[in-house]
Tab-separated table of C-alpha atoms in Angstrom:
chain	number	residue	atom	x	y	z
A	877	UNK	CA	-20.952	39.026	25.132
A	878	UNK	CA	-24.622	37.421	23.723
A	879	UNK	CA	-27.502	37.387	26.072
A	880	UNK	CA	-27.425	33.731	27.768
A	881	UNK	CA	-23.480	34.838	28.814
A	882	UNK	CA	-24.681	38.273	30.186
A	883	UNK	CA	-27.423	36.694	31.618
A	884	UNK	CA	-25.060	34.913	33.860
A	885	UNK	CA	-21.708	36.295	34.225
A	886	UNK	CA	-22.774	39.991	34.846
A	887	UNK	CA	-20.239	41.241	37.308
A	888	UNK	CA	-21.706	42.258	40.604
A	889	UNK	CA	-21.362	46.137	41.722
A	890	UNK	CA	-19.072	45.142	44.123
A	891	UNK	CA	-17.173	42.203	45.275
A	892	UNK	CA	-18.332	39.860	47.208
A	893	UNK	CA	-16.696	39.728	50.731
A	894	UNK	CA	-16.816	35.504	50.565
A	895	UNK	CA	-15.750	35.606	46.879
A	896	UNK	CA	-19.485	33.972	46.223
A	897	UNK	CA	-20.531	33.146	42.750
A	898	UNK	CA	-24.475	33.855	43.266
A	899	UNK	CA	-25.862	37.085	44.618
A	900	UNK	CA	-25.944	36.946	47.794
A	901	UNK	CA	-29.417	38.093	49.626
A	902	UNK	CA	-29.377	41.069	51.710
A	903	UNK	CA	-32.238	40.623	53.529
A	904	UNK	CA	-31.018	44.028	55.484
A	905	UNK	CA	-33.300	47.119	55.728
A	906	UNK	CA	-30.903	49.598	56.403
A	907	UNK	CA	-27.302	50.236	55.499
A	908	UNK	CA	-24.121	52.091	57.752
A	909	UNK	CA	-22.771	55.098	56.167
A	910	UNK	CA	-19.180	56.229	56.075
A	911	UNK	CA	-19.766	59.812	57.495
A	912	UNK	CA	-22.814	61.883	57.111
A	913	UNK	CA	-21.870	63.436	53.444
A	914	UNK	CA	-21.977	60.234	52.202
A	915	UNK	CA	-25.011	59.700	54.084
A	916	UNK	CA	-26.570	62.692	52.767
A	917	UNK	CA	-25.289	61.970	48.997
A	918	UNK	CA	-27.017	58.820	48.736
A	919	UNK	CA	-30.077	59.545	49.637
A	920	UNK	CA	-30.748	62.662	47.289
A	921	UNK	CA	-29.319	60.443	44.591
A	922	UNK	CA	-25.800	61.828	43.817
A	923	UNK	CA	-24.663	58.601	44.213
A	924	UNK	CA	-25.380	54.695	43.750
A	925	UNK	CA	-25.377	53.498	47.196
A	926	UNK	CA	-28.551	51.548	49.193
A	927	UNK	CA	-29.736	53.655	52.047
A	928	UNK	CA	-32.576	51.801	52.564
A	929	UNK	CA	-34.094	48.501	51.365
A	930	UNK	CA	-37.625	49.965	50.359
A	931	UNK	CA	-35.945	51.903	47.752
A	932	UNK	CA	-33.146	49.882	46.796
A	933	UNK	CA	-31.018	46.854	48.225
A	934	UNK	CA	-28.147	45.072	46.349
A	935	UNK	CA	-30.034	41.625	45.575
A	936	UNK	CA	-32.630	43.662	44.030
A	937	UNK	CA	-29.982	46.037	41.883
A	938	UNK	CA	-28.296	43.120	40.750
A	939	UNK	CA	-31.269	41.529	39.351
A	940	UNK	CA	-32.087	45.294	37.430
A	941	UNK	CA	-28.280	45.691	36.488
A	942	UNK	CA	-28.268	42.286	34.437
A	943	UNK	CA	-31.884	43.291	32.884
A	944	UNK	CA	-30.595	47.050	32.348
A	945	UNK	CA	-27.548	44.960	30.205
A	946	UNK	CA	-29.970	42.106	28.601
A	947	UNK	CA	-32.489	44.967	27.183
A	948	UNK	CA	-30.404	48.418	27.031
A	949	UNK	CA	-32.449	49.849	28.406
A	950	UNK	CA	-31.791	53.383	30.276
A	951	UNK	CA	-33.540	52.136	33.847
A	952	UNK	CA	-34.708	48.991	34.931
A	953	UNK	CA	-36.986	48.904	38.488
A	954	UNK	CA	-38.074	45.915	39.672
A	955	UNK	CA	-41.428	46.049	41.586
A	956	UNK	CA	-43.308	43.753	43.839
A	957	UNK	CA	-45.411	42.338	40.961
A	958	UNK	CA	-46.662	42.753	37.365
A	959	UNK	CA	-49.526	44.611	38.593
A	960	UNK	CA	-47.387	47.014	40.621
A	961	UNK	CA	-45.294	47.424	37.367
A	962	UNK	CA	-48.135	48.413	35.440
A	963	UNK	CA	-49.922	50.275	38.121
A	964	UNK	CA	-46.767	52.183	38.584
A	965	UNK	CA	-45.999	53.048	35.431
A	966	UNK	CA	-49.588	54.257	34.265
A	967	UNK	CA	-49.769	56.346	37.497
A	968	UNK	CA	-46.501	58.421	36.635
A	969	UNK	CA	-47.442	58.878	32.826
A	970	UNK	CA	-50.961	59.575	33.843
A	971	UNK	CA	-52.731	62.806	35.843
A	972	UNK	CA	-56.187	64.344	36.803
A	973	UNK	CA	-57.916	65.127	33.105
A	974	UNK	CA	-55.162	62.756	31.061
A	975	UNK	CA	-56.841	59.413	29.015
A	976	UNK	CA	-55.255	56.085	28.189
A	977	UNK	CA	-55.584	54.649	25.007
A	978	UNK	CA	-55.709	51.040	25.585
A	979	UNK	CA	-57.255	47.725	24.162
A	980	UNK	CA	-60.776	46.095	24.803
A	981	UNK	CA	-58.366	43.004	24.855
A	982	UNK	CA	-56.204	43.001	27.992
A	983	UNK	CA	-55.458	40.739	31.130
A	984	UNK	CA	-59.022	41.098	33.413
A	985	UNK	CA	-57.122	43.403	36.669
A	986	UNK	CA	-55.715	45.976	33.863
A	987	UNK	CA	-58.726	46.644	32.574
A	988	UNK	CA	-60.086	47.286	35.891
A	989	UNK	CA	-57.455	49.650	36.706
A	990	UNK	CA	-57.943	51.458	33.767
A	991	UNK	CA	-61.616	51.123	33.692
A	992	UNK	CA	-62.571	51.486	37.610
A	993	UNK	CA	-59.657	52.655	39.790
A	994	UNK	CA	-58.338	55.430	37.902
A	995	UNK	CA	-61.020	57.137	36.240
A	996	UNK	CA	-61.340	57.673	40.698
A	997	UNK	CA	-58.645	59.910	40.206
A	998	UNK	CA	-59.988	61.587	37.017
A	999	UNK	CA	-57.897	59.546	34.750
A	1000	UNK	CA	-60.058	57.940	31.848
A	1001	UNK	CA	-59.264	55.289	29.048
A	1002	UNK	CA	-60.003	55.399	25.640
A	1003	UNK	CA	-60.560	51.671	24.325
A	1004	UNK	CA	-60.412	50.948	21.121
A	1005	UNK	CA	-58.779	48.251	18.210
A	1006	UNK	CA	-55.346	48.745	18.212
A	1007	UNK	CA	-55.169	47.025	15.228
A	1008	UNK	CA	-56.678	49.278	13.403
A	1009	UNK	CA	-54.915	52.215	12.977
A	1010	UNK	CA	-57.371	54.816	11.816
A	1011	UNK	CA	-59.215	54.245	14.794
A	1012	UNK	CA	-56.201	54.676	17.067
A	1013	UNK	CA	-55.956	58.059	15.124
A	1014	UNK	CA	-59.005	59.402	15.641
A	1015	UNK	CA	-58.827	58.208	19.674
A	1016	UNK	CA	-55.742	60.137	20.351
A	1017	UNK	CA	-56.005	63.832	21.700
A	1018	UNK	CA	-54.089	66.504	23.195
A	1019	UNK	CA	-55.157	64.861	26.748
A	1020	UNK	CA	-53.554	61.014	25.874
A	1021	UNK	CA	-50.641	60.532	28.373
A	1022	UNK	CA	-49.575	57.003	26.309
A	1023	UNK	CA	-51.007	54.259	24.227
A	1024	UNK	CA	-50.850	50.851	26.581
A	1025	UNK	CA	-51.243	47.317	25.119
A	1026	UNK	CA	-49.919	43.525	25.632
A	1027	UNK	CA	-47.571	42.229	22.535
A	1028	UNK	CA	-49.613	39.345	22.885
A	1029	UNK	CA	-53.331	39.798	24.262
A	1030	UNK	CA	-54.162	37.378	27.454
A	1031	UNK	CA	-56.534	35.079	26.182
A	1032	UNK	CA	-57.772	36.423	23.174
A	1033	UNK	CA	-54.080	36.268	21.652
A	1034	UNK	CA	-54.385	39.256	19.273
A	1035	UNK	CA	-50.763	40.865	18.158
A	1036	UNK	CA	-51.057	44.547	17.238
A	1037	UNK	CA	-48.221	46.285	14.757
A	1038	UNK	CA	-45.943	48.180	17.709
A	1039	UNK	CA	-44.339	50.148	14.907
A	1040	UNK	CA	-47.081	51.858	13.555
A	1041	UNK	CA	-48.979	52.320	16.904
A	1042	UNK	CA	-45.244	54.231	18.346
A	1043	UNK	CA	-45.034	56.125	14.855
A	1044	UNK	CA	-48.521	57.381	16.157
A	1045	UNK	CA	-47.685	58.032	19.693
A	1046	UNK	CA	-44.421	59.678	18.722
A	1047	UNK	CA	-45.908	62.087	16.522
A	1048	UNK	CA	-48.271	62.902	19.553
A	1049	UNK	CA	-45.006	63.272	21.983
A	1050	UNK	CA	-46.073	60.462	23.820
A	1051	UNK	CA	-44.534	56.772	24.608
A	1052	UNK	CA	-45.785	54.067	23.848
A	1053	UNK	CA	-45.768	51.238	26.660
A	1054	UNK	CA	-46.044	47.685	26.161
A	1055	UNK	CA	-46.956	44.968	28.298
A	1056	UNK	CA	-44.373	42.195	27.501
A	1057	UNK	CA	-44.825	39.367	29.456
A	1058	UNK	CA	-46.014	37.237	26.896
A	1059	UNK	CA	-42.402	37.256	25.193
A	1060	UNK	CA	-39.318	37.103	27.252
A	1061	UNK	CA	-37.597	40.182	26.179
A	1062	UNK	CA	-34.410	37.985	26.086
A	1063	UNK	CA	-36.133	36.877	22.539
A	1064	UNK	CA	-36.640	40.328	21.097
A	1065	UNK	CA	-36.005	43.929	21.559
A	1066	UNK	CA	-39.161	46.013	22.134
A	1067	UNK	CA	-37.455	49.384	21.847
A	1068	UNK	CA	-36.240	48.563	18.471
A	1069	UNK	CA	-39.471	48.445	17.818
A	1070	UNK	CA	-40.568	51.612	19.025
A	1071	UNK	CA	-41.594	50.822	22.500
A	1072	UNK	CA	-40.502	53.280	25.299
A	1073	UNK	CA	-41.706	51.415	28.548
A	1074	UNK	CA	-42.068	48.211	29.038
A	1075	UNK	CA	-43.540	46.252	31.420
A	1076	UNK	CA	-43.271	42.742	32.778
A	1077	UNK	CA	-44.539	40.181	35.136
A	1078	UNK	CA	-41.536	38.572	36.581
A	1079	UNK	CA	-43.599	35.975	38.006
A	1080	UNK	CA	-44.086	33.965	34.949
A	1081	UNK	CA	-41.041	33.194	32.795
A	1082	UNK	CA	-38.227	35.371	34.655
A	1083	UNK	CA	-39.482	33.510	38.126
A	1084	UNK	CA	-38.050	30.072	36.923
A	1085	UNK	CA	-41.390	27.718	37.518
A	1086	UNK	CA	-43.433	29.779	39.696
A	1087	UNK	CA	-41.394	30.589	42.049
A	1088	UNK	CA	-41.587	33.671	43.129
A	1089	UNK	CA	-43.913	37.402	42.634
A	1090	UNK	CA	-42.729	40.228	40.951
A	1091	UNK	CA	-42.272	42.588	38.020
A	1092	UNK	CA	-40.241	45.383	36.451
A	1093	UNK	CA	-40.386	48.490	34.460
A	1094	UNK	CA	-38.149	48.831	31.618
A	1095	UNK	CA	-37.232	51.925	30.397
A	1096	UNK	CA	-35.399	53.044	27.401
A	1097	UNK	CA	-34.890	56.756	28.611
A	1098	UNK	CA	-37.143	58.786	26.048
A	1099	UNK	CA	-39.689	60.182	28.728
A	1100	UNK	CA	-37.405	62.049	31.337
A	1101	UNK	CA	-40.166	63.298	33.599
A	1102	UNK	CA	-41.576	59.341	33.406
A	1103	UNK	CA	-38.100	57.807	35.244
A	1104	UNK	CA	-38.289	60.952	37.904
A	1105	UNK	CA	-41.578	60.092	38.747
A	1106	UNK	CA	-41.590	56.503	39.002
A	1107	UNK	CA	-38.565	56.399	40.678
A	1108	UNK	CA	-38.904	59.501	43.241
A	1109	UNK	CA	-42.680	59.001	43.380
A	1110	UNK	CA	-43.567	55.490	42.864
A	1111	UNK	CA	-40.945	53.883	44.729
A	1112	UNK	CA	-40.497	55.929	47.759
A	1113	UNK	CA	-44.618	57.059	48.172
A	1114	UNK	CA	-46.147	54.116	47.083
A	1115	UNK	CA	-43.409	51.194	48.034
A	1116	UNK	CA	-43.956	48.281	45.868
A	1117	UNK	CA	-40.198	47.325	45.422
A	1118	UNK	CA	-39.280	43.849	44.845
A	1119	UNK	CA	-37.902	42.009	47.725
A	1120	UNK	CA	-34.089	40.699	48.174
A	1121	UNK	CA	-35.925	36.823	47.965
A	1122	UNK	CA	-37.644	37.228	45.319
A	1123	UNK	CA	-34.840	39.049	43.438
A	1124	UNK	CA	-32.891	36.363	44.694
A	1125	UNK	CA	-34.742	33.729	43.140
A	1126	UNK	CA	-35.537	35.612	39.833
A	1127	UNK	CA	-32.194	36.344	39.281
A	1128	UNK	CA	-31.801	31.745	39.250
A	1129	UNK	CA	-34.519	31.715	36.953
A	1130	UNK	CA	-33.358	34.336	34.897
A	1131	UNK	CA	-29.849	32.630	34.246
A	1132	UNK	CA	-31.517	29.095	32.708
A	1133	UNK	CA	-34.319	31.055	30.911
A	1134	UNK	CA	-33.011	30.206	27.407
A	1135	UNK	CA	-33.285	26.626	28.282
A	1136	UNK	CA	-36.107	26.237	29.821
A	1137	UNK	CA	-37.873	28.723	27.372
A	1138	UNK	CA	-36.765	26.910	24.020
A	1139	UNK	CA	-38.095	23.393	25.366
A	1140	UNK	CA	-41.419	24.936	26.409
A	1141	UNK	CA	-42.043	26.774	22.765
A	1142	UNK	CA	-40.630	23.110	21.367
A	1143	UNK	CA	-43.434	21.660	23.391
A	1144	UNK	CA	-46.212	24.252	22.389
A	1145	UNK	CA	-45.544	23.816	19.057
A	1146	UNK	CA	-45.511	19.938	19.141
A	1147	UNK	CA	-49.029	20.426	22.050
A	1148	UNK	CA	-50.603	22.456	19.646
A	1149	UNK	CA	-50.131	20.372	16.066
A	1150	UNK	CA	-51.491	17.647	17.902
A	1151	UNK	CA	-54.522	18.831	19.365
A	1152	UNK	CA	-55.563	20.644	16.172
A	1153	UNK	CA	-56.263	16.831	15.253
A	1154	UNK	CA	-57.904	15.797	18.530
A	1155	UNK	CA	-61.541	15.315	18.327
A	1156	UNK	CA	-63.913	17.396	20.359
A	1157	UNK	CA	-61.516	20.471	20.020
A	1158	UNK	CA	-63.681	23.019	17.751
A	1159	UNK	CA	-60.341	25.620	17.470
A	1160	UNK	CA	-56.661	26.066	18.953
A	1161	UNK	CA	-55.944	29.686	18.596
A	1162	UNK	CA	-52.053	30.053	18.543
A	1163	UNK	CA	-49.835	32.899	17.075
A	1164	UNK	CA	-47.330	30.681	16.069
A	1165	UNK	CA	-49.222	28.727	13.452
A	1166	UNK	CA	-48.795	29.620	10.410
A	1167	UNK	CA	-52.293	30.097	9.032
A	1168	UNK	CA	-52.905	32.408	12.154
A	1169	UNK	CA	-54.001	35.589	11.026
A	1170	UNK	CA	-51.214	37.262	13.454
A	1171	UNK	CA	-48.477	34.912	12.423
A	1172	UNK	CA	-46.558	37.223	9.483
A	1173	UNK	CA	-46.810	39.781	12.134
A	1174	UNK	CA	-45.541	37.899	14.872
A	1175	UNK	CA	-42.704	36.755	12.867
A	1176	UNK	CA	-41.463	40.140	11.993
A	1177	UNK	CA	-41.795	41.576	15.680
A	1178	UNK	CA	-40.938	38.766	17.730
A	1179	UNK	CA	-38.616	36.435	15.278
A	1180	UNK	CA	-39.109	32.621	15.263
A	1181	UNK	CA	-41.026	32.628	18.608
A	1182	UNK	CA	-44.237	32.658	19.954
A	1183	UNK	CA	-44.247	32.404	23.643
A	1184	UNK	CA	-46.049	29.133	25.665
A	1185	UNK	CA	-49.826	30.481	25.616
A	1186	UNK	CA	-52.365	29.429	23.400
A	1187	UNK	CA	-56.450	28.202	23.572
A	1188	UNK	CA	-58.336	25.665	23.044
A	1189	UNK	CA	-61.872	26.181	22.081
A	1190	UNK	CA	-65.006	23.485	22.818
A	1191	UNK	CA	-68.773	23.485	22.493
A	1192	UNK	CA	-69.864	25.227	24.949
A	1193	UNK	CA	-68.978	26.365	29.159
A	1194	UNK	CA	-70.476	22.772	30.268
A	1195	UNK	CA	-67.686	21.057	27.483
A	1196	UNK	CA	-65.042	23.468	29.129
A	1197	UNK	CA	-65.761	22.666	33.157
A	1198	UNK	CA	-66.217	18.948	32.147
A	1199	UNK	CA	-62.589	18.879	30.140
A	1200	UNK	CA	-61.156	20.694	32.956
A	1201	UNK	CA	-62.354	18.558	36.053
A	1202	UNK	CA	-61.153	15.446	33.782
A	1203	UNK	CA	-57.711	16.356	33.835
A	1204	UNK	CA	-55.382	14.287	35.638
A	1205	UNK	CA	-51.595	15.721	34.931
A	1206	UNK	CA	-52.533	19.306	33.282
A	1207	UNK	CA	-53.160	21.438	36.505
A	1208	UNK	CA	-55.979	23.319	36.820
A	1209	UNK	CA	-54.543	27.043	38.259
A	1210	UNK	CA	-53.878	30.379	37.130
A	1211	UNK	CA	-50.204	31.798	36.129
A	1212	UNK	CA	-48.391	31.343	32.851
A	1213	UNK	CA	-45.479	29.716	31.710
A	1214	UNK	CA	-44.951	27.596	35.121
A	1215	UNK	CA	-42.946	24.872	34.626
A	1216	UNK	CA	-45.914	22.849	34.438
A	1217	UNK	CA	-48.858	22.768	32.150
A	1218	UNK	CA	-51.636	24.531	33.228
A	1219	UNK	CA	-55.363	24.973	31.939
A	1220	UNK	CA	-57.791	27.564	33.088
A	1221	UNK	CA	-61.355	28.655	32.036
A	1222	UNK	CA	-61.018	32.780	31.471
A	1223	UNK	CA	-64.323	33.568	31.591
A	1224	UNK	CA	-65.225	32.292	34.614
A	1225	UNK	CA	-62.448	32.946	36.633
A	1226	UNK	CA	-59.966	36.060	35.750
A	1227	UNK	CA	-62.975	37.846	34.020
A	1228	UNK	CA	-65.922	36.104	36.004
A	1229	UNK	CA	-66.651	39.405	38.198
A	1230	UNK	CA	-67.256	41.224	34.711
A	1231	UNK	CA	-70.420	41.587	33.598
A	1232	UNK	CA	-71.565	39.628	30.534
A	1233	UNK	CA	-71.636	42.919	27.979
A	1234	UNK	CA	-68.435	43.161	29.413
A	1235	UNK	CA	-66.857	39.711	28.638
A	1236	UNK	CA	-68.618	40.169	25.211
A	1237	UNK	CA	-66.880	43.259	24.450
A	1238	UNK	CA	-63.446	42.385	25.262
A	1239	UNK	CA	-64.029	39.095	23.462
A	1240	UNK	CA	-63.629	36.980	26.510
A	1241	UNK	CA	-65.510	33.630	25.284
A	1242	UNK	CA	-67.446	30.863	27.455
A	1243	UNK	CA	-65.933	28.543	25.100
A	1244	UNK	CA	-62.345	29.563	25.785
A	1245	UNK	CA	-60.060	27.046	27.927
A	1246	UNK	CA	-56.188	28.674	28.117
A	1247	UNK	CA	-53.127	26.788	28.099
A	1248	UNK	CA	-49.834	27.540	29.445
A	1249	UNK	CA	-47.480	24.626	28.817
A	1250	UNK	CA	-44.657	23.813	30.944
A	1251	UNK	CA	-41.478	21.162	30.414
A	1252	UNK	CA	-43.818	18.186	30.958
A	1253	UNK	CA	-43.022	15.468	28.337
A	1254	UNK	CA	-46.105	16.944	25.765
A	1255	UNK	CA	-47.008	12.390	25.173
A	1256	UNK	CA	-48.325	12.525	28.440
A	1257	UNK	CA	-50.080	15.890	27.988
A	1258	UNK	CA	-51.617	14.478	24.836
A	1259	UNK	CA	-52.833	11.620	26.596
A	1260	UNK	CA	-54.234	13.546	29.247
A	1261	UNK	CA	-56.325	15.888	27.141
A	1262	UNK	CA	-57.407	12.764	25.295
A	1263	UNK	CA	-58.775	10.871	28.214
A	1264	UNK	CA	-60.415	14.490	29.305
A	1265	UNK	CA	-62.391	15.039	26.146
A	1266	UNK	CA	-64.045	11.722	26.317
């Protein structure tokens, strides 16, 4: 079956008692077993049966199975947020004395996890330019546990060569871990590019318009010890599993993702091209523009799509604040890939807790506004931009 069909018609694990077409919400914690032997088998993982909803729930498991079918993954684990997926993955891979190789260009909380939280437990991070393969080769060493990156960095919009990074990682027998939130996993195959583990904030595209908070770890099975740690330690010991109601909402979002995404991408291209001609905007940064430095690489990796996030730069921080304050239709809000178009000033919000020096090292500029494009009529959005710039 084609992916849009899989997203809708993946069979349930078991037939529903009432013939429900949508997977019901199993708002339950514990499950009855036929006898002690079956109970023991379920708890010890010898059979795939839910035993406790903190680690397995039928509604959540159905969403996991759908994503597994869509990606060809060995195992998919649904988490309570995108950051839970990232932290669960990195803690599963790392241990005292190990290091992670990553870019300075990362989402603020991911950067903080790698540079502030994990070092307290003896895990260090080598920050480097992942677009410079010679530099990557120099910093990867015997203690490196993985290479981690975002496929399109937020908000710098940098794209690194996944296949080349995978070759470096695999030469050292370590996984390439990619946060693929920027492009839906239904649109390209990260594993074909060498990615071993995907982490996704399902809060974004999958939730269907910011309905719910969630994350996923998509594991392609190349590192069995990682899979064991994520399931047997992270789920059991840290308790960051997705809730059944969130899984229900995100399953519905997955069913209509293709329709929403196609329209959002068309909207993004239309909006970006209009804004490039608009007086008062110094520059527009979108990976889908043919003159963007990452355009050819992005097209090769992700196909004819570049997501629904872009940035604009204005004259100054003051001009950015004035523009954001003047918006009447575009929403002043964080999040990405909502049904609504959103604007945020990353330097003063997401990266606000960092020092000027840290923001400079991450190339987070005071003049940058990040835009997430929604489903509205873009002529209305263009008019809102125009009046906000006056």
